[in-house]
PDB file of C-alpha atoms in Angstrom:
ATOM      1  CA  UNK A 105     204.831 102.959  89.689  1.00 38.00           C
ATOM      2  CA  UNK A 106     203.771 104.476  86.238  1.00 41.00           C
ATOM      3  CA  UNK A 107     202.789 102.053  83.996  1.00 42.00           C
ATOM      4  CA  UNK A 108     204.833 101.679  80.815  1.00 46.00           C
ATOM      5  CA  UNK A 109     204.132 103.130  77.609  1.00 45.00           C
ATOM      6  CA  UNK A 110     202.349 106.448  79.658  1.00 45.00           C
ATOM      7  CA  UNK A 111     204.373 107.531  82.249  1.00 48.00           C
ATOM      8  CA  UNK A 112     204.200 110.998  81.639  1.00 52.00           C
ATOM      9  CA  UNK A 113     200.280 111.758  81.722  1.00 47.00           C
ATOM     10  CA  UNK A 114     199.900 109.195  84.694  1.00 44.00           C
ATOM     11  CA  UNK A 115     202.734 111.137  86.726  1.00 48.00           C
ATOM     12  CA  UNK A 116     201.205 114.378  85.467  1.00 49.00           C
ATOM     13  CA  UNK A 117     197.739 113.376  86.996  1.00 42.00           C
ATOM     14  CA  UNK A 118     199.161 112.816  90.215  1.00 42.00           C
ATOM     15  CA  UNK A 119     200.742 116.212  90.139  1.00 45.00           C
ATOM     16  CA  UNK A 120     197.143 117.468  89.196  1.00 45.00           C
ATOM     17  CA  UNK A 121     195.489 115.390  92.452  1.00 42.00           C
ATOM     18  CA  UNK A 122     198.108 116.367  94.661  1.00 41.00           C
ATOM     19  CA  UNK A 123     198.098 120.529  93.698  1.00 43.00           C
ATOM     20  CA  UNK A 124     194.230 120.457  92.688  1.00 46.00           C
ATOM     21  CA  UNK A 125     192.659 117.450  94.415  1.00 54.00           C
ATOM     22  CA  UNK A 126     191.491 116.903  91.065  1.00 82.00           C
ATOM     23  CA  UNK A 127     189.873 113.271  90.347  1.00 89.00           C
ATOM     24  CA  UNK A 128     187.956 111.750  86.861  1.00 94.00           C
ATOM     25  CA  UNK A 129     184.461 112.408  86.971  1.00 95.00           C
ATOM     26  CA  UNK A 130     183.746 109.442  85.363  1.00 95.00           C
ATOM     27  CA  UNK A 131     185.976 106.864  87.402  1.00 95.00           C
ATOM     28  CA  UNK A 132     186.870 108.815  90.531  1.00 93.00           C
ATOM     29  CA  UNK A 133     190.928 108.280  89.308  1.00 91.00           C
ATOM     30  CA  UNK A 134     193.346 111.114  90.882  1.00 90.00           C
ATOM     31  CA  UNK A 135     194.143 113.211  88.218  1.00 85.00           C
ATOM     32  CA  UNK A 136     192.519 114.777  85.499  1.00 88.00           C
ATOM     33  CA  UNK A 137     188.883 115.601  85.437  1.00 92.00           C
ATOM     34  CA  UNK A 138     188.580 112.960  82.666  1.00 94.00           C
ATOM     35  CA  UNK A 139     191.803 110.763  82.418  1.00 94.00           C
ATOM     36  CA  UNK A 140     193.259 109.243  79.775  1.00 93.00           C
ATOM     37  CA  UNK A 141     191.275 105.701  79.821  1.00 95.00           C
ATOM     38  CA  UNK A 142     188.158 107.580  80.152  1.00 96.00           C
ATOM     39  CA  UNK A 143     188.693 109.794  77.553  1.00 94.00           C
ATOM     40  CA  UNK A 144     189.847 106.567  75.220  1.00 94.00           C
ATOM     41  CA  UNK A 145     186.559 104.889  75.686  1.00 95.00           C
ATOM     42  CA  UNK A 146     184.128 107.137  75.014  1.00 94.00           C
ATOM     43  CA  UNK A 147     181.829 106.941  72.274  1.00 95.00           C
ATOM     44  CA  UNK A 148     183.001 106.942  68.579  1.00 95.00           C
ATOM     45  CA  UNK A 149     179.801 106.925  67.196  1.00 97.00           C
ATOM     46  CA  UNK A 150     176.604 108.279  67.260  1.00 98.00           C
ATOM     47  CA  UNK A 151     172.725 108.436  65.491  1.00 97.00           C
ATOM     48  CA  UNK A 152     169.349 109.362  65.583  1.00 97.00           C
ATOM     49  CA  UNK A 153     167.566 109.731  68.774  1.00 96.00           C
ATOM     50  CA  UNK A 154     163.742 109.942  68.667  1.00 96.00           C
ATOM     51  CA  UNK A 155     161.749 111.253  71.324  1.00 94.00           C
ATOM     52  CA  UNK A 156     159.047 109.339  72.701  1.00 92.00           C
ATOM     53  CA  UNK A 157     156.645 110.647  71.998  1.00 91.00           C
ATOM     54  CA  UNK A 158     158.202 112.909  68.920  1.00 94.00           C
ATOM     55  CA  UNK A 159     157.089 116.336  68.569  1.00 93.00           C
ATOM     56  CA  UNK A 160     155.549 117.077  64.988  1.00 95.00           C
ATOM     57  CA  UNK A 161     158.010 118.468  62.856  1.00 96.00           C
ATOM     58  CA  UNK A 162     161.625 117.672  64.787  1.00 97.00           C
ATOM     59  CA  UNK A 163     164.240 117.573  62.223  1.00 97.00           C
ATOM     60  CA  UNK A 164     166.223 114.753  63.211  1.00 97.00           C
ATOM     61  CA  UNK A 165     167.815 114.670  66.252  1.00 97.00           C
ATOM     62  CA  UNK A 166     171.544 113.075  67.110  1.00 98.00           C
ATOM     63  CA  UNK A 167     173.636 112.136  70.105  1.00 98.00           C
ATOM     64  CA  UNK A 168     176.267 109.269  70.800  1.00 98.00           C
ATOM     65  CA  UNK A 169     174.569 107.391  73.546  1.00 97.00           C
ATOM     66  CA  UNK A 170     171.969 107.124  76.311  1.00 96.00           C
ATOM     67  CA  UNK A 171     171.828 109.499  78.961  1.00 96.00           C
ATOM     68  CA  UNK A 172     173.214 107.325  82.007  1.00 96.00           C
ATOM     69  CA  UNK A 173     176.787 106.535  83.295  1.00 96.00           C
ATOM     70  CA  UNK A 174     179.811 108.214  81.930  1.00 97.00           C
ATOM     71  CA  UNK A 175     178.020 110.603  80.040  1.00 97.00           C
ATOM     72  CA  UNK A 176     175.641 111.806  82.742  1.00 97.00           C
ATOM     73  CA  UNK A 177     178.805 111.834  84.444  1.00 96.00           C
ATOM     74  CA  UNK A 178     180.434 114.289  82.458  1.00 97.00           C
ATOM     75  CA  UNK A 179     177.802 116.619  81.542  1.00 96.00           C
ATOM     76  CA  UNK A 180     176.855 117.196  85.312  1.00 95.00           C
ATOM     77  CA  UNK A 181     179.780 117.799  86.368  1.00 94.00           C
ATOM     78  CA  UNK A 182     180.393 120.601  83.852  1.00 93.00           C
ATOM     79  CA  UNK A 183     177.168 121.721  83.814  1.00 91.00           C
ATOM     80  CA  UNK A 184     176.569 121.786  87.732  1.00 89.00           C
ATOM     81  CA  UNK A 185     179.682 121.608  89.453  1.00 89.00           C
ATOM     82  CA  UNK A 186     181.616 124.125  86.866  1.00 89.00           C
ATOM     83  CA  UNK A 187     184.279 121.401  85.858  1.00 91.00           C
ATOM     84  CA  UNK A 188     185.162 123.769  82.921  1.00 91.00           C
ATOM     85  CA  UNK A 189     188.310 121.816  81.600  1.00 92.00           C
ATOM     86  CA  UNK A 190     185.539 119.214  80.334  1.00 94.00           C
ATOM     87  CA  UNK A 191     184.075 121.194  77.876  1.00 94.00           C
ATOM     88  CA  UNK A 192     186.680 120.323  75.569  1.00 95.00           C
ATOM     89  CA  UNK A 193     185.329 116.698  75.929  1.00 96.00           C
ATOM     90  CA  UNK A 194     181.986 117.212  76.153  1.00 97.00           C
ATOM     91  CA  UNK A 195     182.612 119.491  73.037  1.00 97.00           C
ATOM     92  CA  UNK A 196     183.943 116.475  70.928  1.00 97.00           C
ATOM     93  CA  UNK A 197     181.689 114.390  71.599  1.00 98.00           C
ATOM     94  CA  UNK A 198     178.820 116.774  70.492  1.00 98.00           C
ATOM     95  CA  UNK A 199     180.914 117.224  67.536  1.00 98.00           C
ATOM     96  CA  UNK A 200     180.572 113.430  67.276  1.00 98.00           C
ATOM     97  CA  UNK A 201     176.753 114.001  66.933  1.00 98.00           C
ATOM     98  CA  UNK A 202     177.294 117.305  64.308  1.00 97.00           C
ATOM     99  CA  UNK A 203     179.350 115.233  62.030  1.00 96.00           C
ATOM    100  CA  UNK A 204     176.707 112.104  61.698  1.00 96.00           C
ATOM    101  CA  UNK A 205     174.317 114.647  61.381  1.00 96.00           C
ATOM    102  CA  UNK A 206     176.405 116.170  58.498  1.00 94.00           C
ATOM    103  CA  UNK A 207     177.329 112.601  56.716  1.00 90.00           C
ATOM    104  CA  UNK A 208     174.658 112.997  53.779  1.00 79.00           C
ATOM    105  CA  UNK A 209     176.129 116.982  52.613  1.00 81.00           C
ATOM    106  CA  UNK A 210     179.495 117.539  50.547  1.00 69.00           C
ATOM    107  CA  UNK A 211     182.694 118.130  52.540  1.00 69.00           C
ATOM    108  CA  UNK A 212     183.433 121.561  52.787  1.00 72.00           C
ATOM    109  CA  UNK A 213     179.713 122.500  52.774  1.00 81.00           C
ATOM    110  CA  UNK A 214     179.608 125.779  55.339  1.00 91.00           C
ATOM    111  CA  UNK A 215     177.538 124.725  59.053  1.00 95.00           C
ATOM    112  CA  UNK A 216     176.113 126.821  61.534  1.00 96.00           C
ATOM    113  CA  UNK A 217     176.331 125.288  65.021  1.00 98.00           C
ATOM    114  CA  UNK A 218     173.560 126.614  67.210  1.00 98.00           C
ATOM    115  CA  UNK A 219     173.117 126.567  71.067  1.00 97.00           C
ATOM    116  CA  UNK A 220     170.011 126.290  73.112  1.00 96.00           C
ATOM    117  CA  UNK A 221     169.941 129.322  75.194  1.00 93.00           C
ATOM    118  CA  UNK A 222     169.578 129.156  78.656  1.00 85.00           C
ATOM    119  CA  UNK A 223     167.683 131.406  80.943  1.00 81.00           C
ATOM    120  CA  UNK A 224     169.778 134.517  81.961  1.00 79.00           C
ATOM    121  CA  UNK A 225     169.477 133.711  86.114  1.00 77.00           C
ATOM    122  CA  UNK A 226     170.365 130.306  85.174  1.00 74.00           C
ATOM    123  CA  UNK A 227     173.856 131.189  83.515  1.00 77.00           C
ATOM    124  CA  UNK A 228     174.270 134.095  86.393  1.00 81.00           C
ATOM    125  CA  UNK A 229     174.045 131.384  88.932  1.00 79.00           C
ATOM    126  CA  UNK A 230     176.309 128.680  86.987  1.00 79.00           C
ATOM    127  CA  UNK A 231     178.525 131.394  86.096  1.00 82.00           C
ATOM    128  CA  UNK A 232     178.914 130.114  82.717  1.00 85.00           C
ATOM    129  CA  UNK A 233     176.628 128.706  79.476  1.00 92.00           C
ATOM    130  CA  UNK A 234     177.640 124.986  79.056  1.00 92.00           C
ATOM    131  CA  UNK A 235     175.455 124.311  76.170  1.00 95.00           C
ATOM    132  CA  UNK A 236     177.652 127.733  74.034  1.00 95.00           C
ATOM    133  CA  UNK A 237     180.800 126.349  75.305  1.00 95.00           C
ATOM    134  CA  UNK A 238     180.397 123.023  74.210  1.00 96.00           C
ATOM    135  CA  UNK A 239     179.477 124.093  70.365  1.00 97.00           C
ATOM    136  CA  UNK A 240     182.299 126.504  70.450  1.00 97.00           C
ATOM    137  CA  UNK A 241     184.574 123.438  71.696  1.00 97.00           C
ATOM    138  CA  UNK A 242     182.432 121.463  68.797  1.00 98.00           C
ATOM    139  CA  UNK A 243     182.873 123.922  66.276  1.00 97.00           C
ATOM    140  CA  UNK A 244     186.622 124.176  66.564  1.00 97.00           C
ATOM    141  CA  UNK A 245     186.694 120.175  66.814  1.00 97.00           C
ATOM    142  CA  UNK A 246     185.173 120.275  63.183  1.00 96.00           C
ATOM    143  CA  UNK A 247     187.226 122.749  61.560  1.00 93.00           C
ATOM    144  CA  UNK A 248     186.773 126.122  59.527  1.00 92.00           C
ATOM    145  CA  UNK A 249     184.271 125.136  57.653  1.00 92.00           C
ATOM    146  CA  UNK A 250     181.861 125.083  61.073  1.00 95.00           C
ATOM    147  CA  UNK A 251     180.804 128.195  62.908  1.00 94.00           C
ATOM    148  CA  UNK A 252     179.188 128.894  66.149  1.00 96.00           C
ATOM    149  CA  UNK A 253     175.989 131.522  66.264  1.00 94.00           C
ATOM    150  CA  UNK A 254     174.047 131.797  68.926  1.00 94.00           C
ATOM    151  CA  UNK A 255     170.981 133.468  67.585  1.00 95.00           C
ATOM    152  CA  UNK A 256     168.299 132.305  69.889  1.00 95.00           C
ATOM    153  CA  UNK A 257     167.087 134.460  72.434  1.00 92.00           C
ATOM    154  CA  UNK A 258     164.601 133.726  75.670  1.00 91.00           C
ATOM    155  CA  UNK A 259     161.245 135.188  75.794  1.00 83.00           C
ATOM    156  CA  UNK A 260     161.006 136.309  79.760  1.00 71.00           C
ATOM    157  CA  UNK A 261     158.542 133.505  81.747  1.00 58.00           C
ATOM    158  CA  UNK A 262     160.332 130.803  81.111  1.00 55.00           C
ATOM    159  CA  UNK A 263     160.832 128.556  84.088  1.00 53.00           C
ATOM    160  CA  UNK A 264     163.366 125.541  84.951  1.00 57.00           C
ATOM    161  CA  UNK A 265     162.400 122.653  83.433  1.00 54.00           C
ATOM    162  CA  UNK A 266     163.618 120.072  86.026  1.00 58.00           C
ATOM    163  CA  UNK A 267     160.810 118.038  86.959  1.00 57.00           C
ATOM    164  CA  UNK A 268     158.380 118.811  84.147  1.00 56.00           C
ATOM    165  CA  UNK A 269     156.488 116.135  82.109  1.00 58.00           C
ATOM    166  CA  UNK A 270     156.511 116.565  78.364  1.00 57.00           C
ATOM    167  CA  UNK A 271     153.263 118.081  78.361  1.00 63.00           C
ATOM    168  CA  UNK A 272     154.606 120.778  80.742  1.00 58.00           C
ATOM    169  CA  UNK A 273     157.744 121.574  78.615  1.00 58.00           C
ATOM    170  CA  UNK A 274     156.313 121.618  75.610  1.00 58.00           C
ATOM    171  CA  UNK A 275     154.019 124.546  77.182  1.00 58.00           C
ATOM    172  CA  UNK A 276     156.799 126.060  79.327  1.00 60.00           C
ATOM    173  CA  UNK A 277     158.466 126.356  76.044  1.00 65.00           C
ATOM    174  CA  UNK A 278     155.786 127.067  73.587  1.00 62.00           C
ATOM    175  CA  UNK A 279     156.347 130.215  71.756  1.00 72.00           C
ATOM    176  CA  UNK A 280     159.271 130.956  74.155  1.00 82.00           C
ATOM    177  CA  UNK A 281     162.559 131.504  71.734  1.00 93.00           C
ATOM    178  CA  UNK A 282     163.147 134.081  69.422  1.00 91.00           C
ATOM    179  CA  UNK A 283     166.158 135.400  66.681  1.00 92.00           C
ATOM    180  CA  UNK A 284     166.407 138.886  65.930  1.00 91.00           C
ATOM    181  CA  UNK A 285     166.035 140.095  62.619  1.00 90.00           C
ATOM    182  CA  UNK A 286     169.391 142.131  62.694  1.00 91.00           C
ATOM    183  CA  UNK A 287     171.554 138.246  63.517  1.00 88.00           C
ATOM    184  CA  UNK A 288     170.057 136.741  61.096  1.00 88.00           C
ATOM    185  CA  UNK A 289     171.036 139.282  58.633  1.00 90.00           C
ATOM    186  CA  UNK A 290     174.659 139.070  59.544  1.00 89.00           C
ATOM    187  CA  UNK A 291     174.436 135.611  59.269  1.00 87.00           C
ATOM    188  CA  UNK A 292     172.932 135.443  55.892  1.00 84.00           C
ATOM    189  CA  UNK A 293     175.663 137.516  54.777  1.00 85.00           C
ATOM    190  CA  UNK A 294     178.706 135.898  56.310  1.00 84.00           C
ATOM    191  CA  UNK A 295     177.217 132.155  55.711  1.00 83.00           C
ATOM    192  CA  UNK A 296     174.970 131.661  52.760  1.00 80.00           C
ATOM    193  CA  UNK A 297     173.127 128.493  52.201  1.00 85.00           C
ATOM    194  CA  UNK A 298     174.878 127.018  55.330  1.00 91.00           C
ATOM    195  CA  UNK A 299     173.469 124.168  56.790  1.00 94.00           C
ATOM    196  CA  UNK A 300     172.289 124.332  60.489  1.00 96.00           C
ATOM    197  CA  UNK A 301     172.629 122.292  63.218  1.00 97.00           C
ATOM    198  CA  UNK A 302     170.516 123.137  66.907  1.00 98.00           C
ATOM    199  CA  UNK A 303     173.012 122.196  69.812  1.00 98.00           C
ATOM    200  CA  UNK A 304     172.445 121.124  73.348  1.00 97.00           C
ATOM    201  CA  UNK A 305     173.508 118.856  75.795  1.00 96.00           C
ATOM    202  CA  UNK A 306     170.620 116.764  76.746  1.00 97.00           C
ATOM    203  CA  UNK A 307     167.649 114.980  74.761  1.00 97.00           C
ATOM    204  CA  UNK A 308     164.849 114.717  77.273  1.00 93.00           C
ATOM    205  CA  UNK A 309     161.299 115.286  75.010  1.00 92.00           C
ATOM    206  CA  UNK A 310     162.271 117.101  72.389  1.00 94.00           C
ATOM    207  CA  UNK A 311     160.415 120.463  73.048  1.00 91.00           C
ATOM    208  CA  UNK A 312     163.397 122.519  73.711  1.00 93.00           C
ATOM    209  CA  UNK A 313     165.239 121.674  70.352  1.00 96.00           C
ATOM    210  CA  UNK A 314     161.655 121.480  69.043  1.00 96.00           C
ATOM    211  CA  UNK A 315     161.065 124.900  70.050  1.00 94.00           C
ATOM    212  CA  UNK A 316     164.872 126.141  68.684  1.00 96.00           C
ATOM    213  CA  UNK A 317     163.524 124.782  65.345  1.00 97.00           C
ATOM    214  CA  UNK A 318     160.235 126.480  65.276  1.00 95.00           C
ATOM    215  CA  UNK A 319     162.388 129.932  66.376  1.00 95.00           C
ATOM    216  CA  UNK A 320     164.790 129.906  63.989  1.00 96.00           C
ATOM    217  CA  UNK A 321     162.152 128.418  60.817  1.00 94.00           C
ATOM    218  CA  UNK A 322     160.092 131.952  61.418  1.00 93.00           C
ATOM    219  CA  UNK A 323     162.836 134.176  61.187  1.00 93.00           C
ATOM    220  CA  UNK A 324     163.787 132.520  57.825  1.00 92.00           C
ATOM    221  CA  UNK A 325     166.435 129.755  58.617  1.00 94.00           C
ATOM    222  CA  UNK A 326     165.961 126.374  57.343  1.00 94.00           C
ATOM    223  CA  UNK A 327     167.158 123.843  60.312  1.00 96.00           C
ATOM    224  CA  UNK A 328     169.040 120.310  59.050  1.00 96.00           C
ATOM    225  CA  UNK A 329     168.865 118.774  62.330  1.00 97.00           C
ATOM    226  CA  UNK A 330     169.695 118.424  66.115  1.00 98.00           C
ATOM    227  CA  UNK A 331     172.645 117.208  67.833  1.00 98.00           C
ATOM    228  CA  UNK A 332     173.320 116.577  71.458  1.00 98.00           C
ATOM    229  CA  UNK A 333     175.473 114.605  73.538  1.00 98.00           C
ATOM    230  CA  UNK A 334     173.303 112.372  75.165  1.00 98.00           C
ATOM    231  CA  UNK A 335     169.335 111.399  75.002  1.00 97.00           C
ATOM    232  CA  UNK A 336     167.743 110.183  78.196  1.00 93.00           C
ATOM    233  CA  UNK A 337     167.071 106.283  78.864  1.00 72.00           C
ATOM    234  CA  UNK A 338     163.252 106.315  78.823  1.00 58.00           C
ATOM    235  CA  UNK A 339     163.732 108.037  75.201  1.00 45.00           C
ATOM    236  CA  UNK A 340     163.943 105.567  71.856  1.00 44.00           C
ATOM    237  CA  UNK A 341     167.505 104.839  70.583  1.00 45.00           C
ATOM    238  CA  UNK A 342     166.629 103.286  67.946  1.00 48.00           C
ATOM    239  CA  UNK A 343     166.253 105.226  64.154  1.00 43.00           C
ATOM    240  CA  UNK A 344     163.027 106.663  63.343  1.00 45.00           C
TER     241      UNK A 344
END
């Protein structure tokens, strides 16, 4: 029996199990890939996220909560296992992280939302770029005021990062990213004096977003900080 007062999304996720053999990442309920109690309790807030230890120079870096349990949850799953409909989600909740990160400027103030890039084979073999998805789906959470650019480009030799220590990202990463002159250009010109924001899903040591920073800083664009959705456990939750 549906329970009163939601009848209608709790018979329309067990239209969705039965068609799809769709089920909640986060709960394992039939239905949606997130349903509705999920999606209720998931993190309203969010704040600063230091590395340990914190690269020299990281602006300061957001996300709602620790990377463990319903967040790992969902950004696995759409990472990983291509559970597109949850960057819509996963794209609120990083705008969440934009939007703390954003608390101290005027309202109104023009933002630049921009993605880690991932390595080309990577996105070949996912068959889609999570991290751009999810600031698109952030950007349009935020309004007209935010835009989406995704200037940074991948130096070839980059390898995965799974199972690297920080010493071996960092270096895996050093000198790695790059923005062409021409984008940042068209940028200038479309968005003067916005403030940008590096995007990506996961805060593991820092280098990557560290790395984004540096990128973007030589070509001429001031960075105002990092958001993400979710920093890893052995990482410091606590303000810097």
């Amino acid at each position: 029996m549906a329970t009163p007062g939601r009848p209608l999304p709790l018979l329309a996720d067990g239209f969705v199990d039965l068609v799809l053999g769709s089920r909640c990442v986060v709960c394992d309920r039939p239905g949606r890939p997130m349903c509705p109690s999920c999606h209720e309790a998931r993190p309203a807030h969010a704040g600063v996220h230091w590395p340990t230890p914190c690269p020299a120079g990281l602006v300061p870096p957001y996300a709602v909560g620790e990377y463990a349990g319903a967040l790992r949850a969902l950004v696995l799953a759409h990472k990983e296992r291509r559970v597109l409909a949850l960057a819509r989600p996963l794209g609120e909740l990083l705008a969440t992280s934009v939007a703390a990160s954003l608390a101290t400027i005027g309202a109104g103030a023009p933002v630049l939302l921009v993605p880690v890039p991932s390595r080309a084979a990577t996105v070949r073999q996912r068959g889609h770029d999570p991290t751009l998805t999810m600031a698109r789906a952030a950007a349009r959470t935020l309004g007209p005021d935010v835009r989406t650019a995704p200037l940074l480009r991948l130096r070839p030799g980059v390898v995965d990062q799974a199972g690297l220590d920080a010493a071996g990202r960092a270096a895996n990463l050093a000198g790695s990213m790059t923005v062409p002159a021409p984008a940042v250009r068209r940028i200038s010109r479309r968005c003067p004096r916005a403030h940008v924001v590096v995007c990506d899903d996961v805060l593991t040591t820092g280098a990557t977003l560290r790395e984004a920073q540096r990128a973007l800083e030589a070509a001429g664009v001031r960075v105002h900080a990092a958001a993400v959705v979710a920093a890893t456990r052995r990482r410091s939750a606590a303000s810097h």
